[in-house]
Coordinates of C-alpha atoms in Angstrom, one line a residue:
X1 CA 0.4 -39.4 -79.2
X2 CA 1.4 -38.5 -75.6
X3 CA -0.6 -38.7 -72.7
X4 CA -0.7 -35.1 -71.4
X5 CA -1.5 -33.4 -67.7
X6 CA -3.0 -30.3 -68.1
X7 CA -1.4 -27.2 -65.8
X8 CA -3.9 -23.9 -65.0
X9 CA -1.6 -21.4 -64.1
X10 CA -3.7 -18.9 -61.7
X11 CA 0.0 -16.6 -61.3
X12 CA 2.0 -17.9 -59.0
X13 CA 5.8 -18.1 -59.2
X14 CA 6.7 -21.3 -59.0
X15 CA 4.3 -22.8 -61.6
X16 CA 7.2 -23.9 -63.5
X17 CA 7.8 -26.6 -60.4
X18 CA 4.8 -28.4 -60.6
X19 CA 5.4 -29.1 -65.0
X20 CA 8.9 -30.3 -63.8
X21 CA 7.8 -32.7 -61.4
X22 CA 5.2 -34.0 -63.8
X23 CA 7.9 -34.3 -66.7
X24 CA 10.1 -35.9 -64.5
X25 CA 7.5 -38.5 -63.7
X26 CA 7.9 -38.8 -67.9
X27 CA 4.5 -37.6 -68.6
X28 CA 4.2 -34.9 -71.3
X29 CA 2.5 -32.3 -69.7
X30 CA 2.2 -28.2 -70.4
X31 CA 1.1 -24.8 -68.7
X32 CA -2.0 -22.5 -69.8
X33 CA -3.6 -19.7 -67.9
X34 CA -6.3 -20.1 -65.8
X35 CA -8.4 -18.3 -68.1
X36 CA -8.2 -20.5 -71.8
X37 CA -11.5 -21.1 -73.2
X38 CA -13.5 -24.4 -72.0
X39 CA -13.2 -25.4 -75.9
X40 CA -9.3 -25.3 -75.7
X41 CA -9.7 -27.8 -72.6
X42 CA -11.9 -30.0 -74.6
X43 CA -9.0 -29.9 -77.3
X44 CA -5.7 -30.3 -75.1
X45 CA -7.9 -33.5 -73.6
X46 CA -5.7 -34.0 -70.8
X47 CA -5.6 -37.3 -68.4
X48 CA -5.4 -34.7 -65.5
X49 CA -5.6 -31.3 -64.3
X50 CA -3.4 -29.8 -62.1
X51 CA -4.4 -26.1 -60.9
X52 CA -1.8 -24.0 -59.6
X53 CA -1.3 -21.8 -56.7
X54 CA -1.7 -17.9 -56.5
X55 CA -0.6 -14.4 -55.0
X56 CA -3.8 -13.5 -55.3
X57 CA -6.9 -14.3 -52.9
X58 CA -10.8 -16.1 -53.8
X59 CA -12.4 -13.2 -52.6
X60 CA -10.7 -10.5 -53.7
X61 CA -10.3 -11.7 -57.5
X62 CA -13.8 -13.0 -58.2
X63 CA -12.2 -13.6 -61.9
X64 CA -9.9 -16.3 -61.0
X65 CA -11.4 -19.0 -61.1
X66 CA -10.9 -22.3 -62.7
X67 CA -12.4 -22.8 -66.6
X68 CA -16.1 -24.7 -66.1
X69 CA -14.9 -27.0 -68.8
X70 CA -12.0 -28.4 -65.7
X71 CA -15.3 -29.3 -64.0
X72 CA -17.4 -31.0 -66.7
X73 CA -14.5 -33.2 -68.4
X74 CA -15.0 -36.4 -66.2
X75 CA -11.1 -36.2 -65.3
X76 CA -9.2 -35.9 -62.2
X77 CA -8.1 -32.6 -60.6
X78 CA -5.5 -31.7 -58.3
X79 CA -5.9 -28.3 -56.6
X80 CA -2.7 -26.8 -55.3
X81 CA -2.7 -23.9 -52.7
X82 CA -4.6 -21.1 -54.4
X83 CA -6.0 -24.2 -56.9
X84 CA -7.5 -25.9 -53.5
X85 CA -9.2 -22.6 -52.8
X86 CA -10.3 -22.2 -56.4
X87 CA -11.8 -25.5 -56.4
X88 CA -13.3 -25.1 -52.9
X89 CA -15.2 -22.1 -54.0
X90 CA -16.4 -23.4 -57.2
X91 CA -17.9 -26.4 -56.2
X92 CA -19.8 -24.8 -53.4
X93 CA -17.1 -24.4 -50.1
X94 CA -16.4 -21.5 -48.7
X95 CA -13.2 -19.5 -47.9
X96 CA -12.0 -17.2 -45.4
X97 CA -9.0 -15.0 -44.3
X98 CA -6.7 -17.1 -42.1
X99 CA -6.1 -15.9 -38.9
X100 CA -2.8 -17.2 -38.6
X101 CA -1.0 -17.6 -41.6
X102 CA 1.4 -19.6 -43.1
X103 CA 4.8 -19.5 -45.1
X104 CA 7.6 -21.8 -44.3
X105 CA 8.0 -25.3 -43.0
X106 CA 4.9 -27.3 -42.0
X107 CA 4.0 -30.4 -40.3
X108 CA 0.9 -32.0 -42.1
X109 CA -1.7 -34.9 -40.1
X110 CA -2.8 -37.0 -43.2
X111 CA -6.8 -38.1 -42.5
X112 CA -9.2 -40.5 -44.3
X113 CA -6.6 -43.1 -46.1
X114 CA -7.6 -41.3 -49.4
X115 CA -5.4 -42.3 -52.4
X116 CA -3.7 -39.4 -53.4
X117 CA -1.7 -40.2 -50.0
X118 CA -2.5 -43.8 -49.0
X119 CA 1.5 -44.9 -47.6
X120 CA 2.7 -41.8 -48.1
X121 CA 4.5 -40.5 -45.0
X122 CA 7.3 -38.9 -43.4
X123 CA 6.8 -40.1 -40.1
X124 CA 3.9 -41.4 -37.7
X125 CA 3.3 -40.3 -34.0
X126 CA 2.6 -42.0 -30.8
X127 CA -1.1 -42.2 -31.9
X128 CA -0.1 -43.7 -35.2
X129 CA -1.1 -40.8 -37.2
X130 CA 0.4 -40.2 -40.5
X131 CA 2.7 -37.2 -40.7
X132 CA 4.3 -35.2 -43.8
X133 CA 7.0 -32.1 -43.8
X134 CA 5.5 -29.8 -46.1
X135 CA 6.1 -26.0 -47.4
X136 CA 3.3 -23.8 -46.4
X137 CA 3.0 -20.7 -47.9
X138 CA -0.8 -19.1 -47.6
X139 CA -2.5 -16.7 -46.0
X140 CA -6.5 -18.0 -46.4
X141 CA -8.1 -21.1 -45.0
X142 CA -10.9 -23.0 -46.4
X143 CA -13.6 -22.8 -43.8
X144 CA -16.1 -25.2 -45.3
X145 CA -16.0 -28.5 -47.4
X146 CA -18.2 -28.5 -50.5
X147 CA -20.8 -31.4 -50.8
X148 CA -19.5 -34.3 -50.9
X149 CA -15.9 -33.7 -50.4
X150 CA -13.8 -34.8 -47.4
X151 CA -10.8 -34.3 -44.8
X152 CA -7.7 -35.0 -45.9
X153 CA -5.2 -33.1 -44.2
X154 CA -4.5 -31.0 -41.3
X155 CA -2.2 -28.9 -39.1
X156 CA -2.7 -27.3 -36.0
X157 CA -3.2 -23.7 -37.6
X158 CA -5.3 -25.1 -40.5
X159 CA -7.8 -27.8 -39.6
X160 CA -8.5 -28.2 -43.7
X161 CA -5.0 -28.7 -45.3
X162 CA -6.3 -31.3 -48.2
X163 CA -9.5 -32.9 -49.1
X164 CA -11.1 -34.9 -51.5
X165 CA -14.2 -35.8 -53.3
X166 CA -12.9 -39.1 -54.4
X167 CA -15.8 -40.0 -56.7
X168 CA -14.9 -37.6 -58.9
X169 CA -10.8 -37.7 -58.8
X170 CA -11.0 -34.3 -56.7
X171 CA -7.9 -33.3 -54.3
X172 CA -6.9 -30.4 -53.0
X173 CA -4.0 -29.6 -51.1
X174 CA -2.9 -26.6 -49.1
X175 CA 0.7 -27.2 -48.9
X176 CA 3.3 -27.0 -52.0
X177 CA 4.0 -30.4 -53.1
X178 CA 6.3 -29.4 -56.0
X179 CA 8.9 -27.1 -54.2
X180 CA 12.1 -29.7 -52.6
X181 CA 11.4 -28.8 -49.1
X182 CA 8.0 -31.0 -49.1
X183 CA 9.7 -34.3 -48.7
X184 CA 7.5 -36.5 -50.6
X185 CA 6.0 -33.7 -52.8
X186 CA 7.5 -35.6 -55.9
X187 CA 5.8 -38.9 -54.6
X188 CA 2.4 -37.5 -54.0
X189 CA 2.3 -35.9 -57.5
X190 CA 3.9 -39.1 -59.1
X191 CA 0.7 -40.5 -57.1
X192 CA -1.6 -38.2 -58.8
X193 CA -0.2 -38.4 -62.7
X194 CA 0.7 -41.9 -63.2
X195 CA -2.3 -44.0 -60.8
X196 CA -5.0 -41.5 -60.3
X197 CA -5.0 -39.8 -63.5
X198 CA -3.2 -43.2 -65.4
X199 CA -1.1 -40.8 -67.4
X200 CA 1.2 -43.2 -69.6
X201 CA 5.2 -42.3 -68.6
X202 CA 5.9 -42.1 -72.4
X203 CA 7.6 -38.7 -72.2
X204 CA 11.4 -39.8 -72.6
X205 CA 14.5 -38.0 -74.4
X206 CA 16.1 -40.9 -76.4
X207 CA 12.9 -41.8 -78.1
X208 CA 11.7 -37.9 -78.6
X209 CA 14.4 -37.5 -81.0
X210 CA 13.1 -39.5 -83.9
X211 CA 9.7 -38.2 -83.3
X212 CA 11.2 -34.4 -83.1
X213 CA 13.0 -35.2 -86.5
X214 CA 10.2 -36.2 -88.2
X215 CA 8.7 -33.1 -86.8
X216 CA 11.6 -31.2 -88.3
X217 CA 11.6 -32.6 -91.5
X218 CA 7.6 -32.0 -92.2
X219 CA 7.5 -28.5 -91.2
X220 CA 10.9 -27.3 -92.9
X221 CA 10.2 -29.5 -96.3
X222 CA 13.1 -28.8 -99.0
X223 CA 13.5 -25.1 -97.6
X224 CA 16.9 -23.5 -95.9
X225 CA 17.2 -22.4 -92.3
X226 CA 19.8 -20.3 -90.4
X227 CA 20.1 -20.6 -87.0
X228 CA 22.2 -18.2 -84.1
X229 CA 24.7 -20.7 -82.9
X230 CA 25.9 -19.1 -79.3
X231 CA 27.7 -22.3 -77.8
X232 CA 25.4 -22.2 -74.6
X233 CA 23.5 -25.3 -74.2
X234 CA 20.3 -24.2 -75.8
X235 CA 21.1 -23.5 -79.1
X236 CA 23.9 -25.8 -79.5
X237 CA 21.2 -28.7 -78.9
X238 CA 18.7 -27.4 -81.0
X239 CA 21.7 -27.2 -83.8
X240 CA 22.3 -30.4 -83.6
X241 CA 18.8 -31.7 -83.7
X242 CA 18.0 -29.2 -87.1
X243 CA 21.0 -30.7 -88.2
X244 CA 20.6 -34.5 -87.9
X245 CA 16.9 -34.4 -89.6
X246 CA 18.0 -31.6 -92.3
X247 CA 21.6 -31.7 -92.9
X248 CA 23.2 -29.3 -94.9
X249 CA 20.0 -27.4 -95.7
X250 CA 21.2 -25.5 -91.8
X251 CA 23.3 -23.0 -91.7
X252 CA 24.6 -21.7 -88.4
X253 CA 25.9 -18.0 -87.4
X254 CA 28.2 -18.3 -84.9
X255 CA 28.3 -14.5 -83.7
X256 CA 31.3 -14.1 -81.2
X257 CA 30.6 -10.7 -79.1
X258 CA 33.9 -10.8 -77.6
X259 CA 32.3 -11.6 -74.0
X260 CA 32.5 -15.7 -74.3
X261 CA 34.4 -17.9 -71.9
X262 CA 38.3 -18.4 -73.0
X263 CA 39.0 -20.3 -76.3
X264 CA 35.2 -20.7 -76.3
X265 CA 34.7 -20.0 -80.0
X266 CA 37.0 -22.0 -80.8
X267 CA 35.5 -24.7 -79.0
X268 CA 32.2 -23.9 -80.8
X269 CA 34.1 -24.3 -84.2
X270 CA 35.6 -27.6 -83.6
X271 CA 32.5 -29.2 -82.5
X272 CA 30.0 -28.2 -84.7
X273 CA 31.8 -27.5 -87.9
X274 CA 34.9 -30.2 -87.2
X275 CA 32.4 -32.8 -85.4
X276 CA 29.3 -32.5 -87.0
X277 CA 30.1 -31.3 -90.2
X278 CA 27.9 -28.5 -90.1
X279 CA 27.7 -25.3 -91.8
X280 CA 29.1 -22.5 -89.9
X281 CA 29.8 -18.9 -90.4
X282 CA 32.1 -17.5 -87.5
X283 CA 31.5 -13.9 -87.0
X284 CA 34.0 -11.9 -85.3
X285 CA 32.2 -8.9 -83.7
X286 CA 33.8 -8.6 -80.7
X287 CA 35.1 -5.0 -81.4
X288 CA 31.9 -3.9 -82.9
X289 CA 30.1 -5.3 -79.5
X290 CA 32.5 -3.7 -77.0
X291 CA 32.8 -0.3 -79.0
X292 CA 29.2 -0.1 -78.3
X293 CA 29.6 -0.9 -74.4
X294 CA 32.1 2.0 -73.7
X295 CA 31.1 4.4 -71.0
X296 CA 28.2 2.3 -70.5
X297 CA 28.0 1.0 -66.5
X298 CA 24.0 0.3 -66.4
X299 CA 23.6 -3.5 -66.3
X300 CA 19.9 -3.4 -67.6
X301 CA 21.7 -1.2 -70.4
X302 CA 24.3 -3.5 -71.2
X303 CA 22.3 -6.7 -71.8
X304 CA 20.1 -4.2 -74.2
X305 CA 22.9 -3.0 -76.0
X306 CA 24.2 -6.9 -76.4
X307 CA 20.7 -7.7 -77.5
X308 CA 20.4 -5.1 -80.0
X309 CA 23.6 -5.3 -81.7
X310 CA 23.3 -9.5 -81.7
X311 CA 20.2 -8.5 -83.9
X312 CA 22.5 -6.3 -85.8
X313 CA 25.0 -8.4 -86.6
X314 CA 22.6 -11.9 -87.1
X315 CA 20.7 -9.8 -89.8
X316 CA 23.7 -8.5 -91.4
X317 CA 24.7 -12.2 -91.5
X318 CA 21.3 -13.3 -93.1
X319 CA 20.9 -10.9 -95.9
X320 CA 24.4 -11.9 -96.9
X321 CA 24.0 -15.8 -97.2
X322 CA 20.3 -14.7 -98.8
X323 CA 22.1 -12.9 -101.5
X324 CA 24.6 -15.4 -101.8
X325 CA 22.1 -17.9 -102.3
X326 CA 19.6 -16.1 -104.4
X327 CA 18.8 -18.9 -106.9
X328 CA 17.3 -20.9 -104.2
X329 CA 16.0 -17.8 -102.6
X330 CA 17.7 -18.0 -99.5
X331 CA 16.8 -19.2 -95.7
X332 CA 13.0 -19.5 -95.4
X333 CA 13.5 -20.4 -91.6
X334 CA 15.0 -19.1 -88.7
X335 CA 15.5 -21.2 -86.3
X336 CA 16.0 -20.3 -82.2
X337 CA 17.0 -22.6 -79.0
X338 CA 14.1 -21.1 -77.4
X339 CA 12.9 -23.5 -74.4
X340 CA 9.9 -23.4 -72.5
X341 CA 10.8 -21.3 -69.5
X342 CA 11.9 -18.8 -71.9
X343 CA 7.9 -18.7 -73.6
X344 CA 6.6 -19.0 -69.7
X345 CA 8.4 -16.3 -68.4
X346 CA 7.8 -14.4 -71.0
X347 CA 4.2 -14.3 -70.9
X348 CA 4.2 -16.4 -74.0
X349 CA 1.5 -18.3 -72.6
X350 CA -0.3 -15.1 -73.2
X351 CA -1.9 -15.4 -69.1
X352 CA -3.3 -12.2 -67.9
X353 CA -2.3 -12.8 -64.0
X354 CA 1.0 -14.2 -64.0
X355 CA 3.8 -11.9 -63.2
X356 CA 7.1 -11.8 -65.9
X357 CA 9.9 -12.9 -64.3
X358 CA 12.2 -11.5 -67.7
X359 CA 12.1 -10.7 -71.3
X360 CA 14.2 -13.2 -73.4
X361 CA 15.0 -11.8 -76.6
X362 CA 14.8 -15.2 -78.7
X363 CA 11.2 -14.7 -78.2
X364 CA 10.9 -11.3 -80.0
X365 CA 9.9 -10.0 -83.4
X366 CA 13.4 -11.4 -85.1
X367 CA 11.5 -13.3 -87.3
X368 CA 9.3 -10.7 -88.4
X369 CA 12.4 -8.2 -89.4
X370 CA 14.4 -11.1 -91.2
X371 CA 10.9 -12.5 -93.2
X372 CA 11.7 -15.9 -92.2
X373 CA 9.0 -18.6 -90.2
X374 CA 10.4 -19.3 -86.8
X375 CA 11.7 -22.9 -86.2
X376 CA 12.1 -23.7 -82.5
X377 CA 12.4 -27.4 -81.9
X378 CA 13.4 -27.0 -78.2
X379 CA 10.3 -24.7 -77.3
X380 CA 8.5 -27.5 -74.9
X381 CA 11.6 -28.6 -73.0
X382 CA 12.9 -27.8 -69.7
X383 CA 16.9 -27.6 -69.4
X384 CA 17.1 -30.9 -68.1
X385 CA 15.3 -32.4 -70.5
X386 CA 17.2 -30.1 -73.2
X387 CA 20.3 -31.8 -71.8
X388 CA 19.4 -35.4 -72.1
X389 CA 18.5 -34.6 -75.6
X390 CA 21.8 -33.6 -76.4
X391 CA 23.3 -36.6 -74.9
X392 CA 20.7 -38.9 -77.1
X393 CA 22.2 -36.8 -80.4
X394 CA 25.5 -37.7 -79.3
X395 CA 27.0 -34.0 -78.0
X396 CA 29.8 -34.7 -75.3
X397 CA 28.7 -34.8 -71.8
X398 CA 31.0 -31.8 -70.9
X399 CA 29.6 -29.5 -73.4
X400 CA 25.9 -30.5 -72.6
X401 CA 26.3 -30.0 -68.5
X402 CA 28.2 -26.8 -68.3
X403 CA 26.7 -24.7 -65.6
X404 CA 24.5 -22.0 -67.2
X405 CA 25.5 -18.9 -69.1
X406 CA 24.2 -15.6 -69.2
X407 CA 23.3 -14.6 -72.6
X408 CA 24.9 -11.4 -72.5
X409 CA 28.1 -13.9 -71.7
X410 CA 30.7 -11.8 -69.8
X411 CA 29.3 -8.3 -70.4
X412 CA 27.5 -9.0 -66.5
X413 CA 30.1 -10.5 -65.1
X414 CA 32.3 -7.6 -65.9
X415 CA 30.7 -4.9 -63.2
X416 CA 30.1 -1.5 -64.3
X417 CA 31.8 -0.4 -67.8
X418 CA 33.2 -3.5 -69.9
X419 CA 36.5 -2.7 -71.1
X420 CA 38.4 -5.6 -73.5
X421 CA 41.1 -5.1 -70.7
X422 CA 38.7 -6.3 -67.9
X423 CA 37.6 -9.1 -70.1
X424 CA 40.8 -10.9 -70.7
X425 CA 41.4 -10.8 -67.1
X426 CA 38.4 -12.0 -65.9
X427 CA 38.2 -15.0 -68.7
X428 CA 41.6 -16.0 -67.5
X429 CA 40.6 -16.1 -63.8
X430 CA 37.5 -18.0 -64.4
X431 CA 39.1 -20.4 -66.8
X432 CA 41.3 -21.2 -63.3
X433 CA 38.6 -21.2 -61.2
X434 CA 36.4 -24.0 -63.6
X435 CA 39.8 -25.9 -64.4
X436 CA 40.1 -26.5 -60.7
X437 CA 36.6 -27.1 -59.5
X438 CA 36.9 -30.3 -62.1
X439 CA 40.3 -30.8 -61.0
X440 CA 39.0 -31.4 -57.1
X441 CA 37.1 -34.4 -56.1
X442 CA 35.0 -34.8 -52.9
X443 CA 36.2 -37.7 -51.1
X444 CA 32.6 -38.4 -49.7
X445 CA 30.5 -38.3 -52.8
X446 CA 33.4 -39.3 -55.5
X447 CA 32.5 -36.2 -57.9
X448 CA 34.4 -33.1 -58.9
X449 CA 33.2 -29.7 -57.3
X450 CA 32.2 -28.5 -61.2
X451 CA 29.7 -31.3 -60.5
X452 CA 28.9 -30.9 -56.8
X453 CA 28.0 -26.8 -57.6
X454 CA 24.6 -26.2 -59.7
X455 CA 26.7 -22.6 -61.3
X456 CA 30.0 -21.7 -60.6
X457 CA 31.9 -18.4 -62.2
X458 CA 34.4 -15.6 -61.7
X459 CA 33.1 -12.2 -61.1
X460 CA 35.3 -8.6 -62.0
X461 CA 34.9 -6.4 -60.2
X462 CA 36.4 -2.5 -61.1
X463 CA 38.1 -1.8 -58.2
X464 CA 41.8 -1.7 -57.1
X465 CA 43.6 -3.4 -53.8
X466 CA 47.3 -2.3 -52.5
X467 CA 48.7 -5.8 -52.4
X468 CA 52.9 -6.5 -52.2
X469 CA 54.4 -9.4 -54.5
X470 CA 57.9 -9.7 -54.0
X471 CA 59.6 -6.7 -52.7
X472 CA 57.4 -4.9 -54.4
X473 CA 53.8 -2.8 -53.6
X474 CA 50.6 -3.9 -56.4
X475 CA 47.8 -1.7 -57.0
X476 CA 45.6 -4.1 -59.2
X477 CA 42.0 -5.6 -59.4
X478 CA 39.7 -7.5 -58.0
X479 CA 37.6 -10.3 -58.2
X480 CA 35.0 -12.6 -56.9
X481 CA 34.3 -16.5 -56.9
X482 CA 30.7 -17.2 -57.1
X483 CA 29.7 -20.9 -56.6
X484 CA 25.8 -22.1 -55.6
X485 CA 23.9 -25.2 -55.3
X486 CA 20.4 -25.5 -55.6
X487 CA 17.9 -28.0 -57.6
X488 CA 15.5 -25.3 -59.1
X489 CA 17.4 -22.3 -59.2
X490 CA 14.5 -20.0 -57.5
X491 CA 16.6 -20.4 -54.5
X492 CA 20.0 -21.4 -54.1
X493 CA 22.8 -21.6 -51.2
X494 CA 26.4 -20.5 -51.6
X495 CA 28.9 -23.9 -52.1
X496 CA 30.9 -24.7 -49.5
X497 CA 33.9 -25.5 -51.0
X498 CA 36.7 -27.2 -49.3
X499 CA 39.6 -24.2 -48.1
X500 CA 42.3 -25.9 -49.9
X501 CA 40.6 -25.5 -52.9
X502 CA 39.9 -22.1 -52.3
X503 CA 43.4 -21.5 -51.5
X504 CA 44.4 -23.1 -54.7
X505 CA 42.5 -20.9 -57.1
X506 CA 43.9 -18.2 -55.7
X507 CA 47.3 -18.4 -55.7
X508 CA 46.8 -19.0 -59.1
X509 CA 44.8 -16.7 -60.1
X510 CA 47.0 -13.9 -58.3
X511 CA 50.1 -16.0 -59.8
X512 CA 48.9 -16.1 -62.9
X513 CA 47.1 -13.5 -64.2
X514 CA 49.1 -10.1 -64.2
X515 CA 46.4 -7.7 -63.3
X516 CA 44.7 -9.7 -60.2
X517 CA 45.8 -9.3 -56.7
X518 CA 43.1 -9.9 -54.3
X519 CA 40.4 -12.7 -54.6
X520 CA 37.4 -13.0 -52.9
X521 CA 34.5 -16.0 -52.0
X522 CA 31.1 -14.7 -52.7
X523 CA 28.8 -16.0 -49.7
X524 CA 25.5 -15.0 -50.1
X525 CA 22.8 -17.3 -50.6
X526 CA 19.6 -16.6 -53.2
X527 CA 17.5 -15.0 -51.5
X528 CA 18.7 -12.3 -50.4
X529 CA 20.9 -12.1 -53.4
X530 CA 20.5 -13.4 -56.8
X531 CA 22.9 -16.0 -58.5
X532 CA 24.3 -13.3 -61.2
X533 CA 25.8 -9.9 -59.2
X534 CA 24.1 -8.2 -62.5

């Protein structure tokens, strides 16, 4: 049984930041709304609480407030942002507009030697006060400490920016310690989890696989299970988990839209059927999927129409290998790489503030149409912990880290209408673009640029160029290279990749693929724009 730090999600955005931190710390750890029932608390019986931050304000939404159950446990509690406010209020503080508010970078004077930041530091001043470089991002103050609580931090703007009622394991913080730009935001909350609240760091990949196995095995029994096999990380890891406790009773749909990355169901094929010795039916529905995309320019519309016929084709699939197998009565289980950012932002933790971000369709009523029990071993992982897992079950390390992949695949990186034209010219401009990023090392840090950029991808766009090759004048399309670093993917800046390399891709991509003339280097950072131009 896993220690566990309990996460109160109260609607802001960035939630998600504070459960990575924790599970990077190797606790186990999970987020709830603000509003579950004080029973539910009693249940989860967490080491900590963490309470998030907010959009909202304390005395606007006299609602939000922190479960009484958070209070009456007898464990420690860390208030974040909006969570300090909440815990100011509720144990008898008070809080007030700010007259100057706050959103960006922050300088924070630690007081009172408390231990949530006891040696923790970015920097003293002359007077040998403790100073920390913090993200700020609030727009109230807390004007009065509740009995019994103290000053912990400060700025200029903001004379309380943390206290504590140490007595009772209380902080509260006004700063961001999950987001990268607070410097030692990963040390104060490794502070908090593993020594305040004494969370064990049991939470690790390599020995979560025999215990997800066993998990495997007692829910599923003797019964079958198919499973959508896309190639993208998700489901290709939680193949071959099903598949090392169960064996042959998985059978995977391998469903290519005609939208994949080149030769990438082959790839697919060779791994999991040559490799792993897994069932696999490959579906060829490429023309089925694009027929349906004609005339259609709408991005929203597009990933809909990929959705829907994916549905389509995965039941078609199912109610054939049910009446093939009709003595044993077919798959009782379908089974989904879902992850837990998918059931987050999908409002799967069923909170009534928190905004969604997107709908995912691996988290809809599939189940329900087929008559199967959903199976998603993955559904309490974050990516990087969905990655380590399929390095502990032995999947190749280049499969495992490829940069993400939209799950409509190419149909958004094709702009406007997809034609199957447009799609073999963009897969063979990105396969260029991908071979050469691995192909270039950076002197400095001794990696490949595939490595050094978080996402990296080619972008059609449906648009012609006058261009001359030879003697002769070129009227031919365009496209786009896309490459961004970033640690969290909320925001992200453009990669600055070396000119030569630039140059490189290219003159091979205007070399190589008939079609292409003109290629362009996509600088934009997130925000203003997102990572995907659809």
């Amino acid at each position: 049984m896993h220690d566990k730090i309990l996460i109160l999600d109260f609607g802001s955005q960035v939630t998600q930041l504070i459960a990575r931190r924790v599970r990077e710390a190797n606790v186990f750890c999970e987020i709830h709304p603000n509003d579950v029932s004080d029973d539910f608390i009693r249940e989860f019986a967490p080491k900590g609480i963490i309470l998030s931050g907010s959009h909202a304000s304390t005395y606007e939404d006299h609602e939000l407030r922190a479960p009484q159950a958070v209070w009456d446990l007898g464990v420690p509690v860390l208030g974040i942002c909006y969570g300090m406010f909440a815990m100011a209020v509720q144990q008898g503080g008070e809080v007030e507009p700010a007259d100057h508010r706050e959103f960006g970078y922050a300088e924070v004077r630690a007081h009172g030697h408390t231990a949530l930041l006891q040696g923790i530091e970015d920097f003293s001043t002359a007077e040998g006060h403790g100073m920390l470089k913090v993200w700020m991002s609030h727009g109230d103050k807390v004007t009065a400490l509740p009995p019994g609580f103290k000053l912990m931090a400060s700025t200029p703007s903001c004379p309380i920016a943390g206290m504590a009622d140490e007595s009772r394991g209380y902080y509260g913080v006004q700063f961001h310690p999950e987001v990268t730009h607070t410097v030692q935001g990963r040390e104060l909350l490794n502070r908090f989890v593993l020594e305040i609240a004494k969370a064990k760091a049991d939470w690790v990949m390599d020995s979560y696989v025999d215990e997800a196995v066993a998990r495997i095995r007692e829910q599923v029994g003797d019964e079958e299970v198919i499973l959508g096999l896309s190639g993208g990380v998700d489901s290709s890891v939680a193949a071959a988990l099903i598949h090392r406790a169960i064996g042959d009773q998985l059978t995977c749909v391998f469903v290519d839209h005609g939208l994949l990355r080149l030769d990438e169901g082959r790839m697919v094929m060779e791994m999991f059927a040559g490799r792993l010795h897994a069932k696999v039916v490959h579906v060829d529905a490429s023309a089925q999927f694009l027929g349906h995309l004609a005339g259609v320019t709408d991005p929203e519309q597009k990933r809909k129409i990929i959705g829907r016929e994916f549905v389509e084709v995965f039941k078609a699939e199912a109610a054939k290998l049910k009446a093939a197998n009709a003595s044993a009565k077919g798959a009782k289980w379908l089974a989904q790489g879902t992850i837990y950012p998918d059931v987050v932002e999908s409002g799967g933790t069923k909170t009534k503030k928190a905004v969604t971000i997107k709908s995912h369709h691996n988290v809809g009523g599939l189940p329900e149409q087929l008559g199967l029990k959903l199976l998603e071993p993955l559904r309490e992982l974050f990516k990087d912990e969905v990655r380590e897992l399929g390095v502990a079950l032995g999947l190749p390390h280049d499969m495992v880290y490829r940069h993400p992949f939209p799950g409509p695949g190419l149909g958004v990186r094709v702009l406007g209408e997809v034609k199957p034209e447009y799609v073999t010219l963009l897969q063979r401009a990105d396969a260029i673009f991908i071979e050469e990023l691995r192909a270039a090392v950076d002197p400095v840090s001794g990696k490949n640029w595939y490595e050094l950029t978080s996402q990296a991808f080619t972008v059609f766009l449906p648009v012609k160029s006058v261009g001359v090759m030879g003697d002769g004048r070129t009227y031919d399309y365009v496209v786009a290279l896309r490459a961004v670093q970033t640690s969290d993917f909320m925001t992200a800046d453009w990669a600055e990749l070396p000119y030569s390399l630039l140059k490189k891709v290219s003159g091979r991509i205007i070399n190589e693929v008939r079609g292409i003339n003109r290629v362009t280097y996509d600088v934009s950072s997130k925000p203003p724009a997102t990572i995907e131009w659809e």
